[in-house]
Amino acid sequence: MADRSMKRYRNFSGRIGLRSGDMQLSCSGCFSAMVGLYRSLLFLGLVSIALPVVAAGPLRINTGFTPPVSGLLEQIMIEAFKRVDVEMSFYELPAERSLKLVVSGVDDGDCCRIPRAIRRDYPGLIRVPESVYVARFSAFAKRPVPEVLSWNDLKPYNVATVTGWKIIVNNLRRVSPATTHVVDHPQSMFEMLQRDRIDIASFGYLSGLWRLKQQGLDREIEVIDPPLAAEPLYLYLHPKHEGLAPRLATVLRKMKREGLIEQLTMQVLEKLPLIQ
């Protein structure tokens, strides 16, 4: 029976072992192998922590702006990311959704936002410390247009804007007009104005003029001058791309010195005869 207990067998690794006396030797070898594997895994873990996170594909940069401003911002971003040698894809999304996708880390950046409109609700986002574009935010009304020179002048009116346009939404909350409507799409907002369901629509200056032209409402509705606000816009990145922010700021400054951003802006304006 003792000799039978020493019968050879083939273990899971294909090695030849013994059931009795050799068991201790076999276990000792297994222990040494496990220690070696643990050390290897620990080393790989430390290396992975030390290395920077590399995107699986092009960075996804969103904008909540609509044409023609979205097209201008896309051209600026294409050139800026090209100069820092980073692949980028640009997407036009509803403004609020764009921010939430970047905050969650699903997407990589939002172009572009006003710092004080973002700081309170999204403090974790990384601002590229150089402005991309100066946007104007305006009131629109049916002719004859009322006199509106500031946000406070909106108080007696029924006013609408679009979800995610933080500077407008925040100022309407502060002023508290007669009624405030925050809708999902600019098309719906201007239809409400055309049907006299509201008195004033508030939106981006260029985007509003573009939308009116597209909807065939530019003969009924006009922009009120001067704009309610003119604010510099900044690119915001998810924290995993914090190291990219100073590099992008440097190339944006250089693009301004070269006159490239002004040139791209003029190309957009030339396509909008209604603005000239």
mmCIF file of C-alpha atoms in Angstrom:
data_model
loop_
_atom_site.group_PDB
_atom_site.id
_atom_site.type_symbol
_atom_site.label_atom_id
_atom_site.label_comp_id
_atom_site.label_asym_id
_atom_site.label_seq_id
_atom_site.Cartn_x
_atom_site.Cartn_y
_atom_site.Cartn_z
ATOM 1 C CA MET A 1 0.000 0.000 0.000
ATOM 2 C CA ALA A 2 2.905 2.341 0.815
ATOM 3 C CA ASP A 3 4.430 1.758 -2.609
ATOM 4 C CA ARG A 4 1.031 2.445 -4.215
ATOM 5 C CA SER A 5 0.870 5.836 -2.416
ATOM 6 C CA MET A 6 4.112 6.807 -4.149
ATOM 7 C CA LYS A 7 2.607 6.212 -7.623
ATOM 8 C CA ARG A 8 3.403 8.952 -10.103
ATOM 9 C CA TYR A 9 0.703 11.319 -11.411
ATOM 10 C CA ARG A 10 0.550 14.213 -13.900
ATOM 11 C CA ASN A 11 -0.516 17.499 -12.293
ATOM 12 C CA PHE A 12 -2.436 20.450 -13.903
ATOM 13 C CA SER A 13 0.761 21.996 -15.229
ATOM 14 C CA GLY A 14 1.892 18.816 -16.985
ATOM 15 C CA ARG A 15 4.824 18.239 -14.576
ATOM 16 C CA ILE A 16 5.546 14.844 -13.128
ATOM 17 C CA GLY A 17 5.295 14.730 -9.332
ATOM 18 C CA LEU A 18 4.952 12.250 -6.471
ATOM 19 C CA ARG A 19 1.985 11.904 -4.157
ATOM 20 C CA SER A 20 3.923 11.614 -0.949
ATOM 21 C CA GLY A 21 7.473 12.664 -0.196
ATOM 22 C CA ASP A 22 7.779 14.913 -3.250
ATOM 23 C CA MET A 23 4.658 16.878 -2.251
ATOM 24 C CA GLN A 24 6.652 19.185 0.016
ATOM 25 C CA LEU A 25 9.177 19.889 -2.726
ATOM 26 C CA SER A 26 6.396 20.579 -5.215
ATOM 27 C CA CYS A 27 4.595 22.979 -2.816
ATOM 28 C CA SER A 28 7.836 24.767 -2.069
ATOM 29 C CA GLY A 29 8.341 25.354 -5.795
ATOM 30 C CA CYS A 30 4.768 26.641 -6.120
ATOM 31 C CA PHE A 31 5.321 29.091 -3.289
ATOM 32 C CA SER A 32 8.460 30.475 -4.930
ATOM 33 C CA ALA A 33 6.598 30.856 -8.215
ATOM 34 C CA MET A 34 3.734 32.693 -6.485
ATOM 35 C CA VAL A 35 6.178 35.112 -4.832
ATOM 36 C CA GLY A 36 7.797 35.807 -8.194
ATOM 37 C CA LEU A 37 4.385 36.405 -9.812
ATOM 38 C CA TYR A 38 3.360 38.765 -6.994
ATOM 39 C CA ARG A 39 6.553 40.808 -7.406
ATOM 40 C CA SER A 40 5.984 41.031 -11.172
ATOM 41 C CA LEU A 41 2.408 42.198 -10.744
ATOM 42 C CA LEU A 42 3.474 44.751 -8.133
ATOM 43 C CA PHE A 43 6.115 46.134 -10.515
ATOM 44 C CA LEU A 44 3.620 46.392 -13.370
ATOM 45 C CA GLY A 45 1.168 48.155 -11.075
ATOM 46 C CA LEU A 46 3.759 50.741 -10.053
ATOM 47 C CA VAL A 47 4.693 51.335 -13.691
ATOM 48 C CA SER A 48 1.067 51.821 -14.692
ATOM 49 C CA ILE A 49 0.615 54.397 -11.921
ATOM 50 C CA ALA A 50 3.708 56.301 -13.014
ATOM 51 C CA LEU A 51 2.821 56.405 -16.700
ATOM 52 C CA PRO A 52 0.405 59.091 -17.981
ATOM 53 C CA VAL A 53 -3.069 58.080 -19.097
ATOM 54 C CA VAL A 54 -3.150 57.695 -22.873
ATOM 55 C CA ALA A 55 -6.476 58.133 -24.650
ATOM 56 C CA ALA A 56 -7.694 55.115 -26.608
ATOM 57 C CA GLY A 57 -8.492 57.349 -29.566
ATOM 58 C CA PRO A 58 -8.959 61.005 -30.499
ATOM 59 C CA LEU A 59 -10.035 63.281 -27.653
ATOM 60 C CA ARG A 60 -13.742 64.122 -27.800
ATOM 61 C CA ILE A 61 -14.288 67.883 -27.566
ATOM 62 C CA ASN A 62 -17.895 69.074 -27.420
ATOM 63 C CA THR A 63 -19.607 72.403 -27.852
ATOM 64 C CA GLY A 64 -23.025 73.577 -26.768
ATOM 65 C CA PHE A 65 -22.925 76.370 -29.336
ATOM 66 C CA THR A 66 -24.855 76.160 -32.578
ATOM 67 C CA PRO A 67 -23.895 77.359 -36.075
ATOM 68 C CA PRO A 68 -22.170 79.496 -37.059
ATOM 69 C CA VAL A 69 -20.211 79.793 -33.780
ATOM 70 C CA SER A 70 -19.855 76.011 -33.463
ATOM 71 C CA GLY A 71 -18.126 75.932 -36.856
ATOM 72 C CA LEU A 72 -15.740 78.704 -35.839
ATOM 73 C CA LEU A 73 -14.857 76.986 -32.558
ATOM 74 C CA GLU A 74 -14.285 73.713 -34.379
ATOM 75 C CA GLN A 75 -11.766 75.329 -36.734
ATOM 76 C CA ILE A 76 -9.916 76.915 -33.810
ATOM 77 C CA MET A 77 -9.809 73.614 -31.907
ATOM 78 C CA ILE A 78 -8.604 71.657 -34.952
ATOM 79 C CA GLU A 79 -5.637 73.995 -35.349
ATOM 80 C CA ALA A 80 -4.841 74.202 -31.617
ATOM 81 C CA PHE A 81 -4.835 70.427 -31.066
ATOM 82 C CA LYS A 82 -2.848 69.898 -34.248
ATOM 83 C CA ARG A 83 -0.136 72.182 -32.852
ATOM 84 C CA VAL A 84 0.124 70.170 -29.623
ATOM 85 C CA ASP A 85 0.159 66.927 -31.641
ATOM 86 C CA VAL A 86 -3.019 65.493 -30.098
ATOM 87 C CA GLU A 87 -5.824 63.932 -32.121
ATOM 88 C CA MET A 88 -9.238 65.494 -31.559
ATOM 89 C CA SER A 89 -12.828 64.986 -32.732
ATOM 90 C CA PHE A 90 -15.385 67.798 -32.385
ATOM 91 C CA TYR A 91 -19.077 67.333 -31.594
ATOM 92 C CA GLU A 92 -22.032 69.717 -31.406
ATOM 93 C CA LEU A 93 -24.337 68.681 -28.540
ATOM 94 C CA PRO A 94 -27.058 70.237 -26.382
ATOM 95 C CA ALA A 95 -25.238 72.580 -23.996
ATOM 96 C CA GLU A 96 -26.193 70.899 -20.711
ATOM 97 C CA ARG A 97 -25.524 67.400 -22.011
ATOM 98 C CA SER A 98 -22.113 68.458 -23.301
ATOM 99 C CA LEU A 99 -21.016 69.554 -19.827
ATOM 100 C CA LYS A 100 -22.332 66.447 -18.091
ATOM 101 C CA LEU A 101 -20.503 64.138 -20.489
ATOM 102 C CA VAL A 102 -17.225 65.937 -19.795
ATOM 103 C CA VAL A 103 -17.758 65.985 -16.015
ATOM 104 C CA SER A 104 -18.442 62.236 -16.043
ATOM 105 C CA GLY A 105 -15.296 61.563 -18.082
ATOM 106 C CA VAL A 106 -17.178 60.074 -21.028
ATOM 107 C CA ASP A 107 -15.945 62.989 -23.167
ATOM 108 C CA ASP A 108 -12.763 65.009 -22.783
ATOM 109 C CA GLY A 109 -13.547 68.724 -23.117
ATOM 110 C CA ASP A 110 -16.167 71.426 -23.629
ATOM 111 C CA CYS A 111 -15.560 74.394 -25.928
ATOM 112 C CA CYS A 112 -16.289 76.863 -24.673
ATOM 113 C CA ARG A 113 -17.606 78.363 -21.410
ATOM 114 C CA ILE A 114 -17.605 81.477 -19.223
ATOM 115 C CA PRO A 115 -15.644 80.826 -15.997
ATOM 116 C CA ARG A 116 -18.039 82.399 -13.533
ATOM 117 C CA ALA A 117 -20.944 80.496 -15.087
ATOM 118 C CA ILE A 118 -19.111 77.175 -14.598
ATOM 119 C CA ARG A 119 -17.115 77.647 -11.396
ATOM 120 C CA ARG A 120 -19.982 77.012 -8.972
ATOM 121 C CA ASP A 121 -21.588 73.958 -10.576
ATOM 122 C CA TYR A 122 -18.551 72.265 -12.146
ATOM 123 C CA PRO A 123 -15.504 73.180 -10.030
ATOM 124 C CA GLY A 124 -13.583 70.043 -10.998
ATOM 125 C CA LEU A 125 -13.199 70.919 -14.669
ATOM 126 C CA ILE A 126 -9.810 72.248 -15.801
ATOM 127 C CA ARG A 127 -9.833 75.637 -17.553
ATOM 128 C CA VAL A 128 -7.287 76.206 -20.303
ATOM 129 C CA PRO A 129 -5.908 79.589 -19.167
ATOM 130 C CA GLU A 130 -6.298 81.446 -22.453
ATOM 131 C CA SER A 131 -9.585 82.577 -23.951
ATOM 132 C CA VAL A 132 -10.701 81.136 -27.279
ATOM 133 C CA TYR A 133 -13.373 83.600 -28.405
ATOM 134 C CA VAL A 134 -15.433 86.555 -27.154
ATOM 135 C CA ALA A 135 -19.129 85.779 -27.403
ATOM 136 C CA ARG A 136 -22.014 88.223 -27.344
ATOM 137 C CA PHE A 137 -25.309 87.334 -25.687
ATOM 138 C CA SER A 138 -28.378 89.208 -26.883
ATOM 139 C CA ALA A 139 -32.101 89.726 -26.580
ATOM 140 C CA PHE A 140 -34.353 89.149 -29.599
ATOM 141 C CA ALA A 141 -37.876 90.488 -30.073
ATOM 142 C CA LYS A 142 -40.571 91.036 -32.684
ATOM 143 C CA ARG A 143 -40.764 94.459 -34.289
ATOM 144 C CA PRO A 144 -41.079 97.062 -32.932
ATOM 145 C CA VAL A 145 -38.476 95.949 -30.419
ATOM 146 C CA PRO A 146 -38.619 97.141 -26.797
ATOM 147 C CA GLU A 147 -35.770 99.094 -25.233
ATOM 148 C CA VAL A 148 -33.576 96.586 -23.436
ATOM 149 C CA LEU A 149 -30.120 97.809 -22.421
ATOM 150 C CA SER A 150 -29.306 95.420 -19.569
ATOM 151 C CA TRP A 151 -30.405 92.211 -17.890
ATOM 152 C CA ASN A 152 -32.484 94.198 -15.412
ATOM 153 C CA ASP A 153 -34.545 95.638 -18.278
ATOM 154 C CA LEU A 154 -35.952 92.139 -18.880
ATOM 155 C CA LYS A 155 -37.881 92.165 -15.615
ATOM 156 C CA PRO A 156 -41.348 93.194 -16.937
ATOM 157 C CA TYR A 157 -41.267 90.755 -19.868
ATOM 158 C CA ASN A 158 -41.972 87.106 -20.590
ATOM 159 C CA VAL A 159 -38.546 85.746 -21.501
ATOM 160 C CA ALA A 160 -37.180 82.447 -22.802
ATOM 161 C CA THR A 161 -33.728 80.948 -23.276
ATOM 162 C CA VAL A 162 -32.175 77.526 -23.938
ATOM 163 C CA THR A 163 -31.052 74.883 -21.450
ATOM 164 C CA GLY A 164 -27.334 74.939 -20.711
ATOM 165 C CA TRP A 165 -26.690 78.593 -21.633
ATOM 166 C CA LYS A 166 -25.472 79.273 -18.113
ATOM 167 C CA ILE A 167 -24.813 83.012 -18.271
ATOM 168 C CA ILE A 168 -28.330 83.684 -19.550
ATOM 169 C CA VAL A 169 -30.080 81.220 -17.241
ATOM 170 C CA ASN A 170 -28.251 82.572 -14.186
ATOM 171 C CA ASN A 171 -29.052 86.201 -15.015
ATOM 172 C CA LEU A 172 -32.713 85.411 -15.628
ATOM 173 C CA ARG A 173 -32.866 83.735 -12.219
ATOM 174 C CA ARG A 174 -31.339 86.841 -10.683
ATOM 175 C CA VAL A 175 -33.618 89.323 -12.474
ATOM 176 C CA SER A 176 -36.776 87.188 -12.233
ATOM 177 C CA PRO A 177 -38.767 88.401 -15.272
ATOM 178 C CA ALA A 178 -42.577 88.231 -15.372
ATOM 179 C CA THR A 179 -42.216 84.643 -16.622
ATOM 180 C CA THR A 180 -39.109 82.630 -17.503
ATOM 181 C CA HIS A 181 -39.043 79.689 -19.896
ATOM 182 C CA VAL A 182 -35.979 77.459 -20.342
ATOM 183 C CA VAL A 183 -36.496 75.266 -23.401
ATOM 184 C CA ASP A 184 -34.445 72.471 -24.935
ATOM 185 C CA HIS A 185 -33.932 73.878 -28.438
ATOM 186 C CA PRO A 186 -33.472 77.366 -29.941
ATOM 187 C CA GLN A 187 -35.944 76.511 -32.687
ATOM 188 C CA SER A 188 -38.683 76.049 -30.087
ATOM 189 C CA MET A 189 -37.725 79.312 -28.378
ATOM 190 C CA PHE A 190 -38.005 81.396 -31.553
ATOM 191 C CA GLU A 191 -41.276 79.690 -32.492
ATOM 192 C CA MET A 192 -42.644 80.733 -29.093
ATOM 193 C CA LEU A 193 -41.571 84.308 -29.822
ATOM 194 C CA GLN A 194 -43.095 84.267 -33.297
ATOM 195 C CA ARG A 195 -46.416 83.025 -31.846
ATOM 196 C CA ASP A 196 -46.400 85.722 -29.119
ATOM 197 C CA ARG A 197 -46.113 83.195 -26.296
ATOM 198 C CA ILE A 198 -43.129 85.192 -25.015
ATOM 199 C CA ASP A 199 -41.957 88.785 -25.456
ATOM 200 C CA ILE A 200 -38.194 88.251 -25.634
ATOM 201 C CA ALA A 201 -35.826 85.407 -26.494
ATOM 202 C CA SER A 202 -32.266 85.520 -25.156
ATOM 203 C CA PHE A 203 -29.505 83.658 -26.955
ATOM 204 C CA GLY A 204 -26.037 84.019 -28.479
ATOM 205 C CA TYR A 205 -25.822 86.923 -30.929
ATOM 206 C CA LEU A 206 -24.433 85.105 -33.995
ATOM 207 C CA SER A 207 -26.212 81.836 -33.239
ATOM 208 C CA GLY A 208 -29.510 83.695 -32.854
ATOM 209 C CA LEU A 209 -29.169 85.513 -36.170
ATOM 210 C CA TRP A 210 -28.253 82.248 -37.888
ATOM 211 C CA ARG A 211 -31.237 80.444 -36.380
ATOM 212 C CA LEU A 212 -33.681 83.180 -37.397
ATOM 213 C CA LYS A 213 -32.420 82.980 -40.971
ATOM 214 C CA GLN A 214 -32.783 79.194 -40.998
ATOM 215 C CA GLN A 215 -36.352 79.391 -39.682
ATOM 216 C CA GLY A 216 -37.364 82.194 -42.051
ATOM 217 C CA LEU A 217 -38.140 84.524 -39.147
ATOM 218 C CA ASP A 218 -35.497 87.178 -39.782
ATOM 219 C CA ARG A 219 -38.077 89.614 -41.227
ATOM 220 C CA GLU A 220 -40.306 89.378 -38.127
ATOM 221 C CA ILE A 221 -37.764 89.123 -35.335
ATOM 222 C CA GLU A 222 -34.590 91.143 -34.833
ATOM 223 C CA VAL A 223 -31.738 91.380 -32.402
ATOM 224 C CA ILE A 224 -31.743 94.187 -29.835
ATOM 225 C CA ASP A 225 -28.557 96.235 -29.667
ATOM 226 C CA PRO A 226 -26.395 96.530 -27.672
ATOM 227 C CA PRO A 227 -25.847 92.927 -26.506
ATOM 228 C CA LEU A 228 -26.740 92.062 -22.929
ATOM 229 C CA ALA A 229 -23.196 90.793 -22.357
ATOM 230 C CA ALA A 230 -19.894 90.138 -24.133
ATOM 231 C CA GLU A 231 -17.745 87.528 -22.432
ATOM 232 C CA PRO A 232 -14.503 85.675 -23.196
ATOM 233 C CA LEU A 233 -14.968 81.930 -23.579
ATOM 234 C CA TYR A 234 -12.547 79.243 -22.370
ATOM 235 C CA LEU A 235 -11.967 75.607 -23.188
ATOM 236 C CA TYR A 236 -12.600 73.251 -20.250
ATOM 237 C CA LEU A 237 -11.009 69.806 -19.938
ATOM 238 C CA HIS A 238 -11.684 66.744 -17.813
ATOM 239 C CA PRO A 239 -9.097 66.531 -14.954
ATOM 240 C CA LYS A 240 -7.348 63.552 -16.579
ATOM 241 C CA HIS A 241 -6.085 65.998 -19.237
ATOM 242 C CA GLU A 242 -4.850 68.679 -16.818
ATOM 243 C CA GLY A 243 -1.319 68.460 -18.200
ATOM 244 C CA LEU A 244 -2.591 69.468 -21.631
ATOM 245 C CA ALA A 245 -4.040 72.805 -20.448
ATOM 246 C CA PRO A 246 -0.821 74.911 -20.393
ATOM 247 C CA ARG A 247 0.267 73.568 -23.781
ATOM 248 C CA LEU A 248 -3.052 74.521 -25.363
ATOM 249 C CA ALA A 249 -2.923 77.952 -23.725
ATOM 250 C CA THR A 250 0.489 78.558 -25.294
ATOM 251 C CA VAL A 251 -0.660 77.670 -28.818
ATOM 252 C CA LEU A 252 -3.850 79.736 -28.474
ATOM 253 C CA ARG A 253 -1.777 82.794 -27.567
ATOM 254 C CA LYS A 254 0.445 82.182 -30.558
ATOM 255 C CA MET A 255 -2.568 81.808 -32.859
ATOM 256 C CA LYS A 256 -3.832 85.177 -31.657
ATOM 257 C CA ARG A 257 -0.472 86.845 -32.251
ATOM 258 C CA GLU A 258 -0.457 85.424 -35.759
ATOM 259 C CA GLY A 259 -3.943 86.854 -36.389
ATOM 260 C CA LEU A 260 -5.264 83.373 -37.193
ATOM 261 C CA ILE A 261 -8.270 83.444 -34.853
ATOM 262 C CA GLU A 262 -9.311 86.850 -36.207
ATOM 263 C CA GLN A 263 -8.934 85.491 -39.738
ATOM 264 C CA LEU A 264 -11.118 82.461 -38.975
ATOM 265 C CA THR A 265 -13.731 84.729 -37.371
ATOM 266 C CA MET A 266 -13.883 86.959 -40.449
ATOM 267 C CA GLN A 267 -14.341 83.901 -42.669
ATOM 268 C CA VAL A 268 -17.417 82.967 -40.647
ATOM 269 C CA LEU A 269 -18.844 86.502 -40.746
ATOM 270 C CA GLU A 270 -18.393 86.716 -44.510
ATOM 271 C CA LYS A 271 -20.814 83.801 -44.861
ATOM 272 C CA LEU A 272 -23.484 85.756 -42.967
ATOM 273 C CA PRO A 273 -24.615 88.655 -45.169
ATOM 274 C CA LEU A 274 -27.439 89.424 -42.761
ATOM 275 C CA ILE A 275 -24.855 90.557 -40.186
ATOM 276 C CA GLN A 276 -22.885 92.911 -42.396
#
